[in-house]
Short mmCIF file of C-alpha atoms in Angstrom, two decimals:
data_model
loop_
_atom_site.label_atom_id
_atom_site.label_comp_id
_atom_site.label_asym_id
_atom_site.label_seq_id
_atom_site.Cartn_x
_atom_site.Cartn_y
_atom_site.Cartn_z
CA UNK A 247 0.00 0.00 0.00
CA UNK A 248 1.10 3.55 -0.61
CA UNK A 249 1.28 5.96 2.35
CA UNK A 250 -1.68 7.96 1.10
CA UNK A 251 -3.89 4.88 1.65
CA UNK A 252 -3.45 5.20 5.41
CA UNK A 253 -6.52 7.39 5.96
CA UNK A 254 -8.76 5.39 3.63
CA UNK A 255 -8.56 2.03 5.43
CA UNK A 256 -10.12 0.94 8.75
CA UNK A 257 -7.73 1.97 11.52
CA UNK A 258 -7.90 -1.44 13.23
CA UNK A 259 -6.64 -3.11 10.03
CA UNK A 260 -3.44 -1.10 9.57
CA UNK A 261 0.09 -1.61 10.85
CA UNK A 262 2.56 1.08 9.77
CA UNK A 263 6.30 0.45 10.05
CA UNK A 264 8.00 3.82 10.42
CA UNK A 265 11.51 5.15 10.99
CA UNK A 266 12.71 7.19 13.94
CA UNK A 267 12.62 4.96 17.02
CA UNK A 268 15.89 6.51 18.25
CA UNK A 269 14.51 10.05 18.29
CA UNK A 270 15.84 11.20 14.91
CA UNK A 271 14.26 14.68 14.55
CA UNK A 272 13.26 14.49 10.88
CA UNK A 273 12.33 10.80 10.74
CA UNK A 274 8.73 9.72 10.21
CA UNK A 275 7.94 9.00 13.86
CA UNK A 276 9.06 12.43 15.05
CA UNK A 277 6.87 14.11 12.44
CA UNK A 278 3.93 11.86 13.36
CA UNK A 279 4.37 12.76 17.04
CA UNK A 280 4.26 16.47 16.10
CA UNK A 281 1.28 15.87 13.77
CA UNK A 282 3.38 17.12 10.85
CA UNK A 283 3.50 13.98 8.68
CA UNK A 284 1.86 14.43 5.28
CA UNK A 285 0.22 11.00 5.03
CA UNK A 286 0.18 9.35 8.47
CA UNK A 287 -1.88 10.96 11.22
CA UNK A 288 -2.74 9.16 14.43
CA UNK A 289 -5.77 9.64 16.64
CA UNK A 290 -6.63 9.04 20.29
CA UNK A 291 -6.83 5.30 20.92
CA UNK A 292 -4.17 4.37 18.37
CA UNK A 293 -1.13 2.44 19.56
CA UNK A 294 2.59 2.94 18.89
CA UNK A 295 5.00 0.09 19.69
CA UNK A 296 8.73 0.72 20.09
CA UNK A 297 10.43 -2.59 19.29
CA UNK A 298 13.78 -0.89 19.87
CA UNK A 299 15.71 -0.05 23.01
CA UNK A 300 16.83 3.53 23.42
CA UNK A 301 20.54 3.91 22.68
CA UNK A 302 22.33 5.87 25.43
CA UNK A 303 22.49 9.50 24.36
CA UNK A 304 19.16 9.39 22.52
CA UNK A 305 16.96 9.58 25.61
CA UNK A 306 15.97 13.21 25.13
CA UNK A 307 14.85 12.77 21.51
CA UNK A 308 12.95 9.56 22.25
CA UNK A 309 11.32 11.16 25.29
CA UNK A 310 10.09 14.09 23.21
CA UNK A 311 8.49 11.70 20.72
CA UNK A 312 6.80 9.64 23.43
CA UNK A 313 5.47 12.77 25.14
CA UNK A 314 4.17 14.07 21.83
CA UNK A 315 2.31 10.82 21.19
CA UNK A 316 0.88 10.59 24.70
CA UNK A 317 -0.33 14.19 24.45
CA UNK A 318 -2.43 13.09 21.45
CA UNK A 319 -4.06 10.31 23.48
CA UNK A 320 -2.02 7.57 21.83
CA UNK A 321 -1.00 4.43 23.73
CA UNK A 322 2.77 3.91 23.74
CA UNK A 323 4.32 0.50 24.35
CA UNK A 324 8.06 0.08 24.98
CA UNK A 325 10.38 -2.66 26.20
CA UNK A 326 10.03 -1.22 29.72
CA UNK A 327 6.43 -2.39 29.94
CA UNK A 328 6.22 -5.28 27.45
CA UNK A 329 8.48 -7.91 25.90
CA UNK A 330 8.58 -6.22 22.51
CA UNK A 331 12.29 -5.58 21.94
CA UNK A 332 13.66 -6.96 18.68
CA UNK A 333 17.39 -6.56 18.08
CA UNK A 334 18.78 -5.90 14.64
CA UNK A 335 22.22 -7.14 15.74
CA UNK A 336 23.15 -10.83 15.51
CA UNK A 337 24.63 -12.67 18.47
CA UNK A 338 28.10 -14.21 18.33
CA UNK A 339 26.68 -17.65 17.61
CA UNK A 340 24.65 -16.25 14.72
CA UNK A 341 27.68 -14.46 13.27
CA UNK A 342 29.67 -17.69 13.55
CA UNK A 343 26.86 -19.51 11.74
CA UNK A 344 26.92 -16.93 8.95
CA UNK A 345 30.68 -17.32 8.56
CA UNK A 346 30.16 -21.07 8.43
CA UNK A 347 27.74 -20.67 5.53
CA UNK A 348 29.89 -18.23 3.58
CA UNK A 349 33.33 -19.64 4.42
CA UNK A 350 35.10 -16.40 3.42
CA UNK A 351 38.85 -16.10 2.95
CA UNK A 352 38.83 -12.43 3.99
CA UNK A 353 37.01 -10.59 6.78
CA UNK A 354 36.89 -6.80 7.15
CA UNK A 355 35.07 -5.72 10.34
CA UNK A 356 33.17 -2.58 9.33
CA UNK A 357 30.61 -1.62 11.95
CA UNK A 358 30.91 -0.14 15.42
CA UNK A 359 33.55 1.66 17.45
CA UNK A 360 37.23 0.70 17.71
CA UNK A 361 36.48 -1.72 20.57
CA UNK A 362 33.84 -3.53 18.49
CA UNK A 363 36.06 -3.70 15.41
CA UNK A 364 38.98 -5.13 17.38
CA UNK A 365 36.78 -7.77 19.02
CA UNK A 366 35.23 -8.70 15.67
CA UNK A 367 38.71 -9.13 14.21
CA UNK A 368 39.73 -11.48 17.06
CA UNK A 369 36.46 -13.35 16.66
CA UNK A 370 37.00 -13.83 12.92
CA UNK A 371 40.55 -15.09 13.43
CA UNK A 372 39.25 -17.54 16.03
CA UNK A 373 36.88 -18.94 13.41
CA UNK A 374 39.80 -19.63 11.09
CA UNK A 375 39.38 -16.76 8.65
CA UNK A 376 42.71 -16.62 6.81
CA UNK A 377 42.95 -12.85 6.36
CA UNK A 378 41.43 -10.23 8.66
CA UNK A 379 41.95 -6.58 7.74
CA UNK A 380 41.31 -3.93 10.40
CA UNK A 381 40.36 -0.92 8.28
CA UNK A 382 39.22 2.51 9.40
CA UNK A 383 37.06 5.11 7.67
CA UNK A 384 38.67 6.09 4.38
CA UNK A 385 41.08 3.15 4.18
CA UNK A 386 41.32 1.64 0.69
CA UNK A 387 41.73 -2.13 0.91
CA UNK A 388 43.16 -4.24 -1.89
CA UNK A 389 41.59 -7.69 -1.75
CA UNK A 390 43.85 -9.21 -4.38
CA UNK A 391 46.05 -10.34 -5.97
CA UNK A 392 48.16 -11.45 -3.08
CA UNK A 393 47.44 -10.90 0.58
CA UNK A 394 44.74 -8.28 1.25
CA UNK A 395 46.08 -5.05 2.72
CA UNK A 396 45.46 -1.32 3.07
CA UNK A 397 47.01 0.45 0.08
CA UNK A 398 45.66 4.02 0.20
CA UNK A 399 43.26 6.43 1.85
CA UNK A 400 40.20 7.90 0.14
CA UNK A 401 38.69 11.30 0.97
CA UNK A 402 36.21 10.85 3.78
CA UNK A 403 34.50 12.64 6.64
CA UNK A 404 31.18 14.20 7.58
CA UNK A 405 29.41 16.23 4.91
CA UNK A 406 26.65 18.81 5.36
CA UNK A 407 24.01 20.07 2.97
CA UNK A 408 24.45 23.85 2.95
CA UNK A 409 21.87 25.48 0.68
CA UNK A 410 22.54 24.03 -2.76
CA UNK A 411 26.09 22.98 -1.81
CA UNK A 412 27.58 19.98 -0.03
CA UNK A 413 30.40 21.01 2.30
CA UNK A 414 32.67 19.28 4.78
CA UNK A 415 31.38 19.58 8.33
CA UNK A 416 34.58 21.40 9.32
CA UNK A 417 34.33 23.89 6.43
CA UNK A 418 35.29 27.40 7.52
CA UNK A 419 31.92 28.86 6.53
CA UNK A 420 30.01 26.40 8.74
CA UNK A 421 32.38 26.96 11.66
CA UNK A 422 32.04 30.73 11.30
CA UNK A 423 28.25 30.57 11.37
CA UNK A 424 28.41 28.43 14.48
CA UNK A 425 30.57 31.05 16.16
CA UNK A 426 28.28 33.87 15.03
CA UNK A 427 25.23 32.06 16.41
CA UNK A 428 26.96 31.75 19.78
CA UNK A 429 28.40 35.23 20.29
CA UNK A 430 27.06 37.54 17.58
CA UNK A 431 28.86 40.02 15.35
CA UNK A 432 29.79 43.70 15.49
CA UNK A 433 30.62 45.68 12.32
CA UNK A 434 32.30 49.07 12.69
CA UNK A 435 33.19 51.67 10.05
CA UNK A 436 35.39 54.60 11.11
CA UNK A 437 36.42 57.57 8.96
CA UNK A 438 39.89 58.97 9.74
CA UNK A 439 41.33 62.10 8.09
CA UNK A 440 44.91 62.69 6.98
CA UNK A 441 45.88 64.01 10.43
CA UNK A 442 44.68 60.78 12.07
CA UNK A 443 41.58 62.34 13.62
CA UNK A 444 38.18 60.62 13.59
CA UNK A 445 35.88 62.37 11.12
CA UNK A 446 32.30 62.23 12.34
CA UNK A 447 30.80 59.40 14.37
CA UNK A 448 31.71 55.74 13.83
CA UNK A 449 29.04 53.65 12.11
CA UNK A 450 28.30 50.63 14.32
CA UNK A 451 25.98 47.73 13.48
CA UNK A 452 25.67 44.63 15.64
CA UNK A 453 23.54 41.48 15.67
CA UNK A 454 23.08 38.74 18.25
CA UNK A 455 24.16 40.89 21.20
CA UNK A 456 21.99 41.82 24.19
CA UNK A 457 20.77 45.40 24.44
CA UNK A 458 22.49 46.01 27.79
CA UNK A 459 25.46 44.71 29.72
CA UNK A 460 25.71 43.45 33.30
CA UNK A 461 25.53 46.95 34.78
CA UNK A 462 22.54 47.82 32.55
CA UNK A 463 24.67 50.10 30.39
CA UNK A 464 23.53 49.97 26.74
CA UNK A 465 25.76 47.80 24.57
CA UNK A 466 26.02 50.46 21.86
CA UNK A 467 27.43 52.91 24.42
CA UNK A 468 29.92 50.30 25.60
CA UNK A 469 31.07 49.80 22.01
CA UNK A 470 31.31 53.56 21.32
CA UNK A 471 33.31 54.15 24.50
CA UNK A 472 35.74 51.36 23.59
CA UNK A 473 36.24 52.82 20.10
CA UNK A 474 36.96 56.39 21.21
CA UNK A 475 39.10 55.40 24.21
CA UNK A 476 41.22 53.18 21.97
CA UNK A 477 41.67 55.75 19.21
CA UNK A 478 42.37 58.55 21.69
CA UNK A 479 45.05 56.40 23.29
CA UNK A 480 46.80 55.62 19.99
CA UNK A 481 49.64 57.85 18.81
CA UNK A 482 48.63 59.94 15.79
CA UNK A 483 51.00 58.01 13.52
CA UNK A 484 49.32 54.69 14.40
CA UNK A 485 45.85 56.19 13.89
CA UNK A 486 46.91 57.03 10.33
CA UNK A 487 47.75 53.33 9.73
CA UNK A 488 44.37 51.67 8.92
CA UNK A 489 45.52 48.15 9.76
CA UNK A 490 47.03 49.09 13.12
CA UNK A 491 44.01 51.17 14.11
CA UNK A 492 41.54 48.44 13.03
CA UNK A 493 43.31 45.75 15.06
CA UNK A 494 43.41 47.95 18.15
CA UNK A 495 39.70 48.81 17.91
CA UNK A 496 38.74 45.18 17.27
CA UNK A 497 40.54 43.96 20.38
CA UNK A 498 39.16 46.76 22.53
CA UNK A 499 35.55 46.19 21.45
CA UNK A 500 35.81 42.41 21.91
CA UNK A 501 37.18 42.86 25.42
CA UNK A 502 34.69 45.56 26.38
CA UNK A 503 31.69 43.55 25.25
CA UNK A 504 33.18 40.42 26.81
CA UNK A 505 33.49 42.15 30.18
CA UNK A 506 29.93 43.48 29.98
CA UNK A 507 28.28 40.33 28.63
CA UNK A 508 30.53 37.36 29.30
CA UNK A 509 30.93 36.55 25.59
CA UNK A 510 33.31 38.02 23.04
CA UNK A 511 31.64 38.66 19.68
CA UNK A 512 33.18 38.55 16.23
CA UNK A 513 34.22 42.13 15.40
CA UNK A 514 34.88 43.55 11.93
CA UNK A 515 36.45 47.01 11.69
CA UNK A 516 36.82 49.08 8.52
CA UNK A 517 38.98 52.22 8.68
CA UNK A 518 38.18 54.62 5.84
CA UNK A 519 40.70 57.35 5.04
CA UNK A 520 39.07 60.67 4.11
#
């Protein structure tokens, strides 16, 4: 049956197998619990059975789903109340039986953490597997000719969908946005004349900062004070050097806001010579 048939059939005749039992936020079960799924909508009196056990670390996400379902009047059954757990992982005896059927010459443990991979390798050797290769993410394994071994490393790592692009999770743009979301940004433009004097008032724009500091002083006043105190304290020759003046103002504003707020924002300073 297609998902759109869910609402057309008697509710007591339907069993829907859905993803998301570990609290994945965009999986089907999470959307059902928030009543945001396009095809599957539950009603009071329906029943949801978790055949899984919550993996440590996923408790918060799973709890949110269960609470969302209960709030809709839905009965929730888990392994805490009923014998419903079904593991997707084979036991050692079952893995040994599989190896007995296949009788492979090569084994490459490829699931789990380092502890699991090492134990799987020992287990495979104990079953008489001739060649066991302990590979890590990105390792390129040559199976033949000759003895299997690691010969190279392929590009690997976590990737993120960023708009219409796919970027590495440690890409500078993603890291910068994470920093901006945590501590905000201040942009400052200052006009300086040939004598090194400030011409007019600095243009200050900030985002993600609170309106006032710890002592209730407005943040914009804190920033302005830091700018003028820094420039007034610089020798005239250094004020005429845009790079030197910009670095001094940036440090002063970061420290001033940090003292008033407890977080140091990203600060961009542009010195314009007029």
